[in-house]
mmCIF file of C-alpha atoms and ligand atoms in Angstrom:
data_model
loop_
_atom_site.group_PDB
_atom_site.id
_atom_site.type_symbol
_atom_site.label_atom_id
_atom_site.label_comp_id
_atom_site.label_asym_id
_atom_site.label_seq_id
_atom_site.Cartn_x
_atom_site.Cartn_y
_atom_site.Cartn_z
ATOM 1 C CA MET A 1 -3.771 -3.706 -2.756
ATOM 2 C CA CYS A 2 -5.498 -1.353 -5.053
ATOM 3 C CA GLY A 3 -5.446 -1.892 -9.282
ATOM 4 C CA ILE A 4 -4.892 1.017 -11.148
ATOM 5 C CA ILE A 5 -5.106 1.252 -15.131
ATOM 6 C CA GLY A 6 -6.316 4.516 -17.898
ATOM 7 C CA TYR A 7 -6.652 4.237 -21.733
ATOM 8 C CA THR A 8 -6.521 6.570 -24.433
ATOM 9 C CA GLY A 9 -7.007 5.427 -28.208
ATOM 10 C CA PRO A 10 -8.261 3.995 -31.199
ATOM 11 C CA LEU A 11 -9.235 0.737 -29.295
ATOM 12 C CA ASN A 12 -12.407 -0.538 -27.296
ATOM 13 C CA ALA A 13 -11.312 1.727 -23.483
ATOM 14 C CA LYS A 14 -14.009 -0.738 -21.532
ATOM 15 C CA GLU A 15 -12.756 -3.942 -22.775
ATOM 16 C CA ILE A 16 -8.849 -2.628 -21.837
ATOM 17 C CA LEU A 17 -10.318 -1.316 -18.611
ATOM 18 C CA VAL A 18 -11.987 -4.445 -17.391
ATOM 19 C CA ASN A 19 -9.270 -7.183 -18.908
ATOM 20 C CA GLY A 20 -6.914 -4.968 -17.149
ATOM 21 C CA LEU A 21 -8.409 -4.246 -13.996
ATOM 22 C CA ALA A 22 -8.825 -8.580 -14.135
ATOM 23 C CA GLY A 23 -5.055 -8.934 -15.114
ATOM 24 C CA LEU A 24 -4.576 -6.791 -11.398
ATOM 25 C CA GLU A 25 -7.155 -9.168 -9.715
ATOM 26 C CA TYR A 26 -3.746 -11.183 -7.816
ATOM 27 C CA ARG A 27 -3.095 -7.758 -5.976
ATOM 28 C CA GLY A 28 -6.839 -8.236 -3.871
ATOM 29 C CA TYR A 29 -9.670 -5.696 -3.891
ATOM 30 C CA ASP A 30 -12.954 -5.590 -2.783
ATOM 31 C CA SER A 31 -14.394 -3.657 -5.213
ATOM 32 C CA ALA A 32 -13.892 -2.609 -9.377
ATOM 33 C CA GLY A 33 -14.930 0.453 -11.217
ATOM 34 C CA ILE A 34 -14.728 2.308 -14.338
ATOM 35 C CA ALA A 35 -15.527 5.740 -15.776
ATOM 36 C CA TYR A 36 -14.768 6.895 -19.305
ATOM 37 C CA PHE A 37 -15.751 9.172 -22.094
ATOM 38 C CA ASP A 38 -18.815 7.802 -24.122
ATOM 39 C CA ALA A 39 -19.720 8.806 -27.804
ATOM 40 C CA GLY A 40 -21.147 12.255 -26.459
ATOM 41 C CA SER A 41 -17.757 13.301 -24.476
ATOM 42 C CA GLN A 42 -19.922 12.924 -21.628
ATOM 43 C CA ILE A 43 -18.331 10.464 -18.282
ATOM 44 C CA LYS A 44 -19.866 7.708 -17.505
ATOM 45 C CA VAL A 45 -19.296 5.762 -14.241
ATOM 46 C CA VAL A 46 -19.968 2.139 -13.439
ATOM 47 C CA LYS A 47 -18.756 0.583 -10.289
ATOM 48 C CA LYS A 48 -19.912 -2.401 -7.950
ATOM 49 C CA VAL A 49 -18.921 -4.250 -4.974
ATOM 50 C CA GLY A 50 -17.477 -7.526 -5.697
ATOM 51 C CA LYS A 51 -15.583 -9.085 -8.668
ATOM 52 C CA VAL A 52 -14.304 -7.642 -11.466
ATOM 53 C CA ALA A 53 -16.876 -10.330 -12.937
ATOM 54 C CA ALA A 54 -19.604 -8.342 -11.547
ATOM 55 C CA LEU A 55 -18.200 -5.572 -13.173
ATOM 56 C CA ARG A 56 -18.092 -6.903 -16.442
ATOM 57 C CA ASN A 57 -21.201 -7.922 -16.196
ATOM 58 C CA CYS A 58 -23.382 -4.574 -15.523
ATOM 59 C CA LEU A 59 -21.134 -3.504 -18.201
ATOM 60 C CA LYS A 60 -22.331 -6.215 -20.785
ATOM 61 C CA LYS A 61 -25.923 -3.443 -20.815
ATOM 62 C CA ARG A 62 -24.221 -1.204 -22.210
ATOM 63 C CA GLU A 63 -23.103 -1.557 -25.443
ATOM 64 C CA ASP A 64 -22.271 2.604 -25.642
ATOM 65 C CA ILE A 65 -18.763 3.289 -27.276
ATOM 66 C CA SER A 66 -15.760 4.685 -25.802
ATOM 67 C CA HIS A 67 -11.954 5.529 -26.370
ATOM 68 C CA CYS A 68 -10.691 6.841 -22.920
ATOM 69 C CA GLY A 69 -10.963 6.062 -19.304
ATOM 70 C CA ILE A 70 -9.813 4.578 -15.819
ATOM 71 C CA GLY A 71 -10.517 1.954 -13.912
ATOM 72 C CA HIS A 72 -9.898 0.656 -10.592
ATOM 73 C CA THR A 73 -9.541 -2.336 -8.034
ATOM 74 C CA ARG A 74 -10.175 -0.326 -4.643
ATOM 75 C CA TRP A 75 -8.545 -1.700 -1.160
ATOM 76 C CA ALA A 76 -10.672 -0.443 1.067
ATOM 77 C CA THR A 77 -8.866 1.674 3.856
ATOM 78 C CA HIS A 78 -11.480 4.822 4.381
ATOM 79 C CA GLY A 79 -15.220 3.810 4.576
ATOM 80 C CA GLY A 80 -16.539 0.737 4.709
ATOM 81 C CA VAL A 81 -16.884 -2.082 1.040
ATOM 82 C CA THR A 82 -20.457 -0.413 -0.525
ATOM 83 C CA ASP A 83 -20.858 0.759 -4.373
ATOM 84 C CA GLU A 84 -20.896 4.359 -3.349
ATOM 85 C CA ASN A 85 -16.961 3.788 -1.677
ATOM 86 C CA ALA A 86 -16.264 2.165 -4.629
ATOM 87 C CA HIS A 87 -13.686 4.048 -7.133
ATOM 88 C CA PRO A 88 -14.089 5.737 -9.530
ATOM 89 C CA HIS A 89 -15.472 9.323 -7.238
ATOM 90 C CA ARG A 90 -16.700 12.172 -9.396
ATOM 91 C CA PHE A 91 -17.045 15.895 -7.563
ATOM 92 C CA GLY A 92 -18.027 18.464 -10.421
ATOM 93 C CA GLN A 93 -15.755 18.575 -12.956
ATOM 94 C CA VAL A 94 -13.137 16.053 -11.958
ATOM 95 C CA THR A 95 -13.608 12.406 -11.871
ATOM 96 C CA LEU A 96 -10.977 10.479 -10.029
ATOM 97 C CA ILE A 97 -9.212 7.110 -9.100
ATOM 98 C CA HIS A 98 -6.766 6.702 -6.285
ATOM 99 C CA ASN A 99 -4.257 4.031 -4.501
ATOM 100 C CA GLY A 100 -2.947 5.534 -1.034
ATOM 101 C CA ILE A 101 -4.484 7.270 1.430
ATOM 102 C CA ILE A 102 -4.740 10.977 2.098
ATOM 103 C CA GLU A 103 -3.975 11.355 5.844
ATOM 104 C CA ASN A 104 -4.991 15.169 6.352
ATOM 105 C CA TYR A 105 -8.771 14.463 4.593
ATOM 106 C CA HIS A 106 -10.861 15.665 7.458
ATOM 107 C CA GLN A 107 -8.792 19.151 7.927
ATOM 108 C CA LEU A 108 -9.213 19.207 3.422
ATOM 109 C CA THR A 109 -12.702 18.890 4.247
ATOM 110 C CA GLU A 110 -13.582 21.321 6.480
ATOM 111 C CA LYS A 111 -11.297 23.788 4.452
ATOM 112 C CA TYR A 112 -13.288 23.025 1.538
ATOM 113 C CA GLY A 113 -16.775 23.113 3.059
ATOM 114 C CA LEU A 114 -17.296 19.793 1.703
ATOM 115 C CA GLN A 115 -19.348 18.762 4.781
ATOM 116 C CA GLY A 116 -22.746 17.364 3.677
ATOM 117 C CA ARG A 117 -21.920 17.214 -0.147
ATOM 118 C CA LEU A 118 -19.907 13.765 -0.459
ATOM 119 C CA ALA A 119 -21.308 10.907 -1.178
ATOM 120 C CA SER A 120 -18.551 8.477 -0.113
ATOM 121 C CA GLN A 121 -16.965 8.160 2.989
ATOM 122 C CA THR A 122 -14.012 7.666 1.419
ATOM 123 C CA ASP A 123 -10.392 9.865 1.593
ATOM 124 C CA SER A 124 -10.546 10.007 -1.923
ATOM 125 C CA GLU A 125 -13.470 11.737 -2.727
ATOM 126 C CA VAL A 126 -12.526 14.351 -0.351
ATOM 127 C CA ALA A 127 -9.270 14.600 -2.932
ATOM 128 C CA ALA A 128 -11.871 14.613 -6.537
ATOM 129 C CA GLY A 129 -13.608 17.923 -4.373
ATOM 130 C CA VAL A 130 -10.455 19.421 -3.716
ATOM 131 C CA LEU A 131 -9.538 19.280 -6.965
ATOM 132 C CA ASP A 132 -12.637 20.674 -8.477
ATOM 133 C CA SER A 133 -12.304 23.387 -6.376
ATOM 134 C CA VAL A 134 -8.588 24.402 -7.470
ATOM 135 C CA TYR A 135 -9.788 23.264 -11.303
ATOM 136 C CA GLU A 136 -12.386 26.152 -11.174
ATOM 137 C CA LYS A 137 -10.342 29.364 -9.330
ATOM 138 C CA CYS A 138 -6.790 28.100 -11.773
ATOM 139 C CA GLY A 139 -9.320 28.738 -14.936
ATOM 140 C CA ARG A 140 -9.714 25.257 -15.755
ATOM 141 C CA ASP A 141 -5.655 24.313 -16.479
ATOM 142 C CA PRO A 142 -5.384 20.664 -15.768
ATOM 143 C CA LEU A 143 -1.511 21.347 -15.133
ATOM 144 C CA THR A 144 -1.832 24.033 -12.920
ATOM 145 C CA ALA A 145 -5.110 22.573 -11.006
ATOM 146 C CA ILE A 146 -3.046 19.064 -10.091
ATOM 147 C CA ALA A 147 0.199 20.893 -9.251
ATOM 148 C CA GLY A 148 -1.750 23.300 -6.788
ATOM 149 C CA PHE A 149 -3.719 20.210 -5.772
ATOM 150 C CA THR A 150 -0.934 18.651 -4.857
ATOM 151 C CA GLU A 151 0.903 20.796 -2.678
ATOM 152 C CA LYS A 152 -2.363 20.513 -0.554
ATOM 153 C CA LEU A 153 -2.433 16.536 0.107
ATOM 154 C CA GLN A 154 -0.493 14.425 2.886
ATOM 155 C CA GLY A 155 -0.561 10.931 2.504
ATOM 156 C CA SER A 156 -0.087 8.737 -0.185
ATOM 157 C CA TYR A 157 -1.345 8.682 -3.823
ATOM 158 C CA GLY A 158 -1.173 7.742 -7.331
ATOM 159 C CA PHE A 159 -4.218 9.680 -8.905
ATOM 160 C CA CYS A 160 -5.874 9.128 -12.317
ATOM 161 C CA ILE A 161 -8.039 12.355 -13.564
ATOM 162 C CA LEU A 162 -10.448 13.195 -15.718
ATOM 163 C CA PHE A 163 -11.643 16.351 -16.324
ATOM 164 C CA ASP A 164 -14.980 16.907 -17.583
ATOM 165 C CA ASP A 165 -14.222 19.334 -20.293
ATOM 166 C CA ARG A 166 -11.212 17.502 -21.592
ATOM 167 C CA PRO A 167 -12.504 14.110 -22.960
ATOM 168 C CA GLY A 168 -9.658 11.920 -24.509
ATOM 169 C CA GLU A 169 -7.255 13.380 -22.020
ATOM 170 C CA ILE A 170 -6.127 11.459 -18.481
ATOM 171 C CA TYR A 171 -4.052 12.979 -15.786
ATOM 172 C CA ALA A 172 -2.111 11.355 -13.274
ATOM 173 C CA VAL A 173 -0.049 11.995 -10.648
ATOM 174 C CA ARG A 174 1.589 10.165 -7.623
ATOM 175 C CA HIS A 175 3.393 10.233 -4.264
ATOM 176 C CA VAL A 176 4.533 7.020 -2.905
ATOM 177 C CA SER A 177 1.978 5.122 -4.806
ATOM 178 C CA PRO A 178 3.304 3.652 -7.681
ATOM 179 C CA LEU A 179 2.438 4.143 -11.527
ATOM 180 C CA VAL A 180 4.024 3.689 -14.887
ATOM 181 C CA ALA A 181 3.266 4.684 -18.279
ATOM 182 C CA ALA A 182 3.474 3.779 -22.146
ATOM 183 C CA TYR A 183 2.274 4.311 -25.167
ATOM 184 C CA THR A 184 2.220 2.971 -28.617
ATOM 185 C CA SER A 185 0.209 2.980 -32.008
ATOM 186 C CA SER A 186 -2.021 1.740 -30.246
ATOM 187 C CA GLY A 187 -3.081 4.085 -27.629
ATOM 188 C CA ALA A 188 -1.471 5.484 -24.561
ATOM 189 C CA MET A 189 -2.278 3.961 -20.982
ATOM 190 C CA VAL A 190 -1.116 3.999 -17.245
ATOM 191 C CA ALA A 191 -1.294 1.241 -14.780
ATOM 192 C CA SER A 192 -0.104 0.870 -10.983
ATOM 193 C CA ASP A 193 1.688 -2.233 -12.113
ATOM 194 C CA LEU A 194 3.325 -3.333 -15.608
ATOM 195 C CA THR A 195 1.176 -6.688 -15.779
ATOM 196 C CA ALA A 196 -1.272 -4.271 -16.752
ATOM 197 C CA LEU A 197 0.653 -3.153 -19.834
ATOM 198 C CA ILE A 198 2.644 -5.975 -20.966
ATOM 199 C CA THR A 199 0.426 -7.129 -23.084
ATOM 200 C CA TYR A 200 0.175 -4.095 -25.297
ATOM 201 C CA THR A 201 3.663 -3.028 -25.117
ATOM 202 C CA LYS A 202 7.410 -4.432 -23.457
ATOM 203 C CA GLU A 203 8.651 -0.004 -23.124
ATOM 204 C CA TYR A 204 7.183 1.514 -20.433
ATOM 205 C CA PHE A 205 8.220 4.702 -17.992
ATOM 206 C CA VAL A 206 8.051 5.134 -14.214
ATOM 207 C CA VAL A 207 5.745 8.691 -13.823
ATOM 208 C CA PRO A 208 8.235 10.345 -11.478
ATOM 209 C CA GLU A 209 7.117 11.790 -8.435
ATOM 210 C CA GLY A 210 6.650 15.546 -8.260
ATOM 211 C CA HIS A 211 5.600 15.072 -12.113
ATOM 212 C CA ILE A 212 2.341 15.027 -13.999
ATOM 213 C CA LEU A 213 1.437 12.776 -16.611
ATOM 214 C CA ARG A 214 -0.620 13.669 -19.325
ATOM 215 C CA LEU A 215 -2.593 10.995 -21.593
ATOM 216 C CA THR A 216 -3.584 11.593 -24.915
ATOM 217 C CA PRO A 217 -4.110 9.714 -27.596
ATOM 218 C CA TYR A 218 -0.948 8.327 -29.134
ATOM 219 C CA LYS A 219 1.222 10.501 -26.529
ATOM 220 C CA ALA A 220 2.054 10.024 -22.517
ATOM 221 C CA ARG A 221 3.698 13.276 -21.682
ATOM 222 C CA VAL A 222 5.120 14.592 -18.304
ATOM 223 C CA TYR A 223 5.151 17.971 -16.479
ATOM 224 C CA ASP A 224 7.143 18.736 -13.206
ATOM 225 C CA MET A 225 5.437 21.094 -11.260
ATOM 226 C CA GLY A 226 6.110 24.069 -13.042
ATOM 227 C CA CYS A 227 4.243 23.035 -16.461
ATOM 228 C CA SER A 228 7.299 22.425 -18.444
ATOM 229 C CA ARG A 229 8.014 19.328 -20.147
ATOM 230 C CA VAL A 230 10.453 16.304 -18.969
ATOM 231 C CA GLU A 231 11.782 13.780 -21.153
ATOM 232 C CA PRO A 232 10.802 10.560 -19.362
ATOM 233 C CA GLU A 233 12.996 7.629 -19.018
ATOM 234 C CA MET A 234 11.749 5.017 -21.310
ATOM 235 C CA MET A 235 12.462 1.058 -19.511
ATOM 236 C CA GLU A 236 12.181 -2.217 -21.269
ATOM 237 C CA VAL A 237 10.251 -5.264 -19.296
ATOM 238 C CA ASN A 238 12.564 -8.798 -19.218
ATOM 239 C CA TRP A 239 10.209 -10.842 -18.124
ATOM 240 C CA ASN A 240 6.873 -12.081 -19.371
ATOM 241 C CA MET A 241 2.662 -12.386 -18.541
ATOM 242 C CA ASP A 242 3.870 -16.181 -17.756
ATOM 243 C CA ALA A 243 5.941 -15.164 -14.516
ATOM 244 C CA ALA A 244 3.166 -12.821 -13.738
ATOM 245 C CA MET A 245 0.006 -15.506 -13.619
ATOM 246 C CA LYS A 246 -0.232 -18.620 -11.735
ATOM 247 C CA ASN A 247 1.527 -20.491 -14.558
ATOM 248 C CA GLY A 248 -0.766 -23.668 -13.862
ATOM 249 C CA TYR A 249 -0.963 -23.654 -9.952
ATOM 250 C CA PRO A 250 -4.252 -23.003 -8.755
ATOM 251 C CA HIS A 251 -3.334 -20.017 -6.667
ATOM 252 C CA PHE A 252 -0.145 -18.073 -6.242
ATOM 253 C CA MET A 253 0.959 -19.148 -2.592
ATOM 254 C CA LEU A 254 1.430 -22.543 -3.677
ATOM 255 C CA LYS A 255 3.134 -21.084 -7.041
ATOM 256 C CA GLU A 256 5.525 -19.521 -5.092
ATOM 257 C CA ILE A 257 6.177 -22.044 -2.575
ATOM 258 C CA HIS A 258 7.308 -24.262 -5.496
ATOM 259 C CA GLU A 259 9.234 -21.532 -7.209
ATOM 260 C CA GLN A 260 11.391 -20.946 -4.106
ATOM 261 C CA PRO A 261 14.295 -22.996 -4.855
ATOM 262 C CA ASP A 262 14.349 -21.291 -8.399
ATOM 263 C CA ALA A 263 14.325 -18.558 -7.076
ATOM 264 C CA LEU A 264 16.841 -18.719 -4.626
ATOM 265 C CA HIS A 265 19.119 -20.444 -7.196
ATOM 266 C CA ASN A 266 18.442 -17.354 -9.983
ATOM 267 C CA THR A 267 18.962 -14.819 -7.071
ATOM 268 C CA ILE A 268 22.058 -16.173 -5.654
ATOM 269 C CA LEU A 269 23.851 -17.810 -8.430
ATOM 270 C CA PRO A 270 24.898 -15.141 -10.177
ATOM 271 C CA ARG A 271 26.171 -12.783 -7.489
ATOM 272 C CA LEU A 272 28.662 -15.391 -6.283
ATOM 273 C CA LEU A 273 32.509 -15.018 -7.531
ATOM 274 C CA GLY A 274 35.097 -17.695 -5.985
ATOM 275 C CA GLY A 275 32.463 -18.571 -3.537
ATOM 276 C CA VAL A 276 32.127 -15.354 -2.191
ATOM 277 C CA PRO A 277 28.910 -12.646 -2.668
ATOM 278 C CA ASP A 278 29.698 -10.311 -4.895
ATOM 279 C CA PHE A 279 27.292 -7.656 -5.912
ATOM 280 C CA THR A 280 29.677 -5.759 -8.231
ATOM 281 C CA ALA A 281 27.301 -6.186 -11.231
ATOM 282 C CA ASP A 282 24.398 -4.724 -9.066
ATOM 283 C CA CYS A 283 26.776 -1.677 -8.751
ATOM 284 C CA ILE A 284 26.538 -1.987 -5.078
ATOM 285 C CA PRO A 285 30.027 -1.574 -3.430
ATOM 286 C CA ASP A 286 31.065 -4.546 -0.439
ATOM 287 C CA GLN A 287 32.062 -0.978 2.220
ATOM 288 C CA ILE A 288 28.190 -0.418 2.301
ATOM 289 C CA PHE A 289 27.986 -3.407 4.253
ATOM 290 C CA THR A 290 31.263 -2.279 6.806
ATOM 291 C CA ARG A 291 31.267 1.410 6.839
ATOM 292 C CA CYS A 292 28.091 1.685 8.529
ATOM 293 C CA SER A 293 27.325 1.198 12.652
ATOM 294 C CA GLN A 294 23.677 -0.122 12.339
ATOM 295 C CA ILE A 295 21.730 -1.831 9.871
ATOM 296 C CA ARG A 296 18.138 -1.508 10.022
ATOM 297 C CA ILE A 297 16.157 -3.732 7.935
ATOM 298 C CA ILE A 298 12.649 -2.608 6.761
ATOM 299 C CA ALA A 299 9.625 -4.555 5.225
ATOM 300 C CA CYS A 300 6.270 -5.948 5.420
ATOM 301 C CA GLY A 301 4.922 -9.539 5.929
ATOM 302 C CA THR A 302 6.975 -12.499 4.640
ATOM 303 C CA ALA A 303 9.446 -10.153 3.279
ATOM 304 C CA MET A 304 9.834 -9.016 7.377
ATOM 305 C CA HIS A 305 10.276 -13.347 7.982
ATOM 306 C CA ALA A 306 12.899 -13.290 5.133
ATOM 307 C CA GLY A 307 14.665 -9.908 7.010
ATOM 308 C CA MET A 308 14.919 -11.924 10.617
ATOM 309 C CA VAL A 309 16.316 -14.651 8.195
ATOM 310 C CA ALA A 310 18.960 -12.030 7.147
ATOM 311 C CA ARG A 311 19.484 -10.291 10.400
ATOM 312 C CA ALA A 312 20.222 -14.008 11.827
ATOM 313 C CA LEU A 313 23.197 -14.722 9.226
ATOM 314 C CA MET A 314 23.944 -11.167 9.027
ATOM 315 C CA GLU A 315 24.499 -9.896 12.843
ATOM 316 C CA PRO A 316 26.876 -12.367 14.078
ATOM 317 C CA LEU A 317 28.870 -12.194 10.759
ATOM 318 C CA LEU A 318 29.219 -8.274 10.610
ATOM 319 C CA ARG A 319 29.380 -7.600 14.409
ATOM 320 C CA ILE A 320 27.350 -4.872 14.433
ATOM 321 C CA PRO A 321 23.853 -4.130 15.271
ATOM 322 C CA VAL A 322 21.448 -5.519 12.521
ATOM 323 C CA THR A 323 17.428 -4.854 13.522
ATOM 324 C CA VAL A 324 14.111 -5.889 11.901
ATOM 325 C CA SER A 325 11.403 -3.238 11.898
ATOM 326 C CA VAL A 326 7.642 -3.692 10.208
ATOM 327 C CA ALA A 327 7.498 -0.905 7.683
ATOM 328 C CA SER A 328 3.820 -0.151 8.609
ATOM 329 C CA GLU A 329 5.404 1.246 11.967
ATOM 330 C CA PHE A 330 8.326 2.142 11.332
ATOM 331 C CA ARG A 331 7.341 5.967 10.303
ATOM 332 C CA TYR A 332 5.347 6.412 13.720
ATOM 333 C CA GLU A 333 8.498 5.184 15.320
ATOM 334 C CA ASN A 334 10.554 8.119 15.607
ATOM 335 C CA PRO A 335 13.246 5.805 14.194
ATOM 336 C CA LEU A 336 16.871 5.977 15.003
ATOM 337 C CA VAL A 337 18.471 6.221 11.600
ATOM 338 C CA ASP A 338 21.527 8.907 10.592
ATOM 339 C CA LYS A 339 23.967 9.263 7.498
ATOM 340 C CA ASN A 340 25.813 6.054 9.209
ATOM 341 C CA THR A 341 23.094 3.541 9.165
ATOM 342 C CA LEU A 342 22.436 1.214 5.894
ATOM 343 C CA ALA A 343 18.733 0.871 5.717
ATOM 344 C CA ILE A 344 17.843 -2.609 3.454
ATOM 345 C CA ILE A 345 14.373 -2.449 2.489
ATOM 346 C CA ILE A 346 13.051 -5.805 1.130
ATOM 347 C CA SER A 347 9.280 -5.818 -0.650
ATOM 348 C CA GLN A 348 8.429 -8.799 -3.557
ATOM 349 C CA SER A 349 6.902 -6.558 -5.702
ATOM 350 C CA GLY A 350 8.271 -3.044 -4.838
ATOM 351 C CA GLU A 351 5.275 -1.474 -4.328
ATOM 352 C CA THR A 352 4.254 -1.548 -0.502
ATOM 353 C CA ILE A 353 3.359 1.871 0.109
ATOM 354 C CA ASP A 354 4.570 1.361 3.750
ATOM 355 C CA THR A 355 7.805 0.066 2.635
ATOM 356 C CA LEU A 356 8.270 2.598 0.416
ATOM 357 C CA ALA A 357 7.353 5.356 3.002
ATOM 358 C CA ALA A 358 9.810 4.042 5.225
ATOM 359 C CA MET A 359 12.378 3.970 2.180
ATOM 360 C CA SER A 360 11.958 7.861 2.198
ATOM 361 C CA LEU A 361 12.080 8.208 5.750
ATOM 362 C CA ALA A 362 14.805 6.674 6.170
ATOM 363 C CA GLN A 363 16.706 8.492 3.010
ATOM 364 C CA SER A 364 15.225 11.365 4.425
ATOM 365 C CA LEU A 365 17.330 11.057 8.252
ATOM 366 C CA GLY A 366 20.603 10.562 5.467
ATOM 367 C CA ALA A 367 20.755 6.554 5.457
ATOM 368 C CA THR A 368 22.042 4.336 2.600
ATOM 369 C CA THR A 369 19.194 2.369 1.483
ATOM 370 C CA LEU A 370 19.435 -0.836 -0.548
ATOM 371 C CA SER A 371 16.264 -2.198 -1.424
ATOM 372 C CA ILE A 372 15.559 -5.771 -2.534
ATOM 373 C CA VAL A 373 12.913 -6.399 -5.052
ATOM 374 C CA ASN A 374 11.700 -9.189 -7.552
ATOM 375 C CA VAL A 375 10.338 -6.935 -10.071
ATOM 376 C CA LYS A 376 12.867 -6.895 -12.309
ATOM 377 C CA ALA A 377 13.412 -4.131 -15.423
ATOM 378 C CA LEU A 378 16.125 -2.925 -17.251
ATOM 379 C CA PRO A 379 16.782 0.307 -19.074
ATOM 380 C CA LEU A 380 16.717 0.676 -22.639
ATOM 381 C CA PRO A 381 20.445 0.346 -24.517
ATOM 382 C CA GLY A 382 22.168 3.434 -24.362
ATOM 383 C CA LYS A 383 20.061 5.067 -21.457
ATOM 384 C CA ALA A 384 21.540 5.189 -17.420
ATOM 385 C CA ILE A 385 20.923 2.670 -15.085
ATOM 386 C CA THR A 386 18.148 3.538 -13.246
ATOM 387 C CA CYS A 387 16.744 2.281 -9.983
ATOM 388 C CA SER A 388 14.738 -0.808 -11.181
ATOM 389 C CA ILE A 389 17.084 -3.085 -11.273
ATOM 390 C CA PRO A 390 16.421 -5.941 -8.830
ATOM 391 C CA MET A 391 18.959 -5.005 -6.059
ATOM 392 C CA GLN A 392 19.253 -1.042 -5.571
ATOM 393 C CA VAL A 393 21.520 1.617 -3.699
ATOM 394 C CA ARG A 394 20.799 4.774 -3.052
ATOM 395 C CA ARG A 395 22.571 7.253 -0.823
HETATM 396 N N1 LIG B 401 -8.140 4.726 0.750
HETATM 397 C C1 LIG B 401 -8.984 5.559 -0.791
HETATM 398 C C2 LIG B 401 -10.563 4.468 -0.476
HETATM 399 O O1 LIG B 401 -9.982 3.563 0.757
HETATM 400 C C3 LIG B 401 -7.976 4.024 -1.367
HETATM 401 C C4 LIG B 401 -7.739 2.886 -0.949
HETATM 402 C C5 LIG B 401 -6.818 1.690 -2.279
HETATM 403 O O2 LIG B 401 -5.819 2.254 -2.498
HETATM 404 O O3 LIG B 401 -7.840 0.900 -2.842
HETATM 405 O O4 LIG B 401 -11.413 4.322 -1.189
#
């Protein structure tokens, strides 16, 4: 899964971006790149197939100073692994990075006459072309342009955007793909993953879907699609970088295998009362398991295998059908889901795009959804409980 980072503030942006991308390397990627405003407020793009170290090497040759930029590690979905297809993409006055898939990019290419004008084979550059056109038409107002632009997109996206005539500013918008943001006295940041932010701050917020984030050197402001300000709900990270890093193991798989006993212990023990499961602290009522007429477990990869174990344990006890679906196929299956369905969504990171898309679909069909993730974050004291507790229920 790709990684995204953006920074604007008094510090050395290029260094923060490249270090942030290095921190996101564990997610897997095929190329990396950054775009930044230089001291003359010109946007520069540097991108390269291969490791973040290769990008770092390219940047060593550039001594220009920057205080605002965006960075990306790509996991190719449209177009091969080439320098041209790496992000950021620049089209007209727009430079952007994208996490996700624009499903209707063919139609958009035709509608906006982009054939022959694109430097890459990516769906993401098509999006840049569309945004550039909308930006020009609406009189170069970033918020109005982004609101209009998102109406034209089908698919999943987390975008970070620079406009040529807005030096020092970063805009972001997301649908399904994750984005978190933070601001401190050392600048404002956006990233696809908290690990890129927690070196700088423990306080952050999730960029809400259907909203636009605007970063200026010390501020991170959120707007709805009508361009009105919305106060984001601040959250606090309660884990540290050690938990996110390899902790002495040569690779993540080995670390996770060795951590299984602890992970099971830490997950199960606090949820047992008198020897039986108790989810009161997670605000999950027991009735959600008995009130439904079927349970659909939805996940990808190893999480789906965990779901298969859960199915084998649950069905004999509950005496209702429990099925397991691979999340990436779920939305193409015209699934049998209704308001009497409990959909249990499992994702280690809580970010798996296909799993999030399946969860949205299950919710739109009326299902109760219960999600199991291992990224635990707590709301700040005094703020309402939100979705980022490790087990979550939404009706
Ligand atoms: N679909 C885009 C591409 O292939 C973005 C992929 C990603 O999320 O890294 O370039």
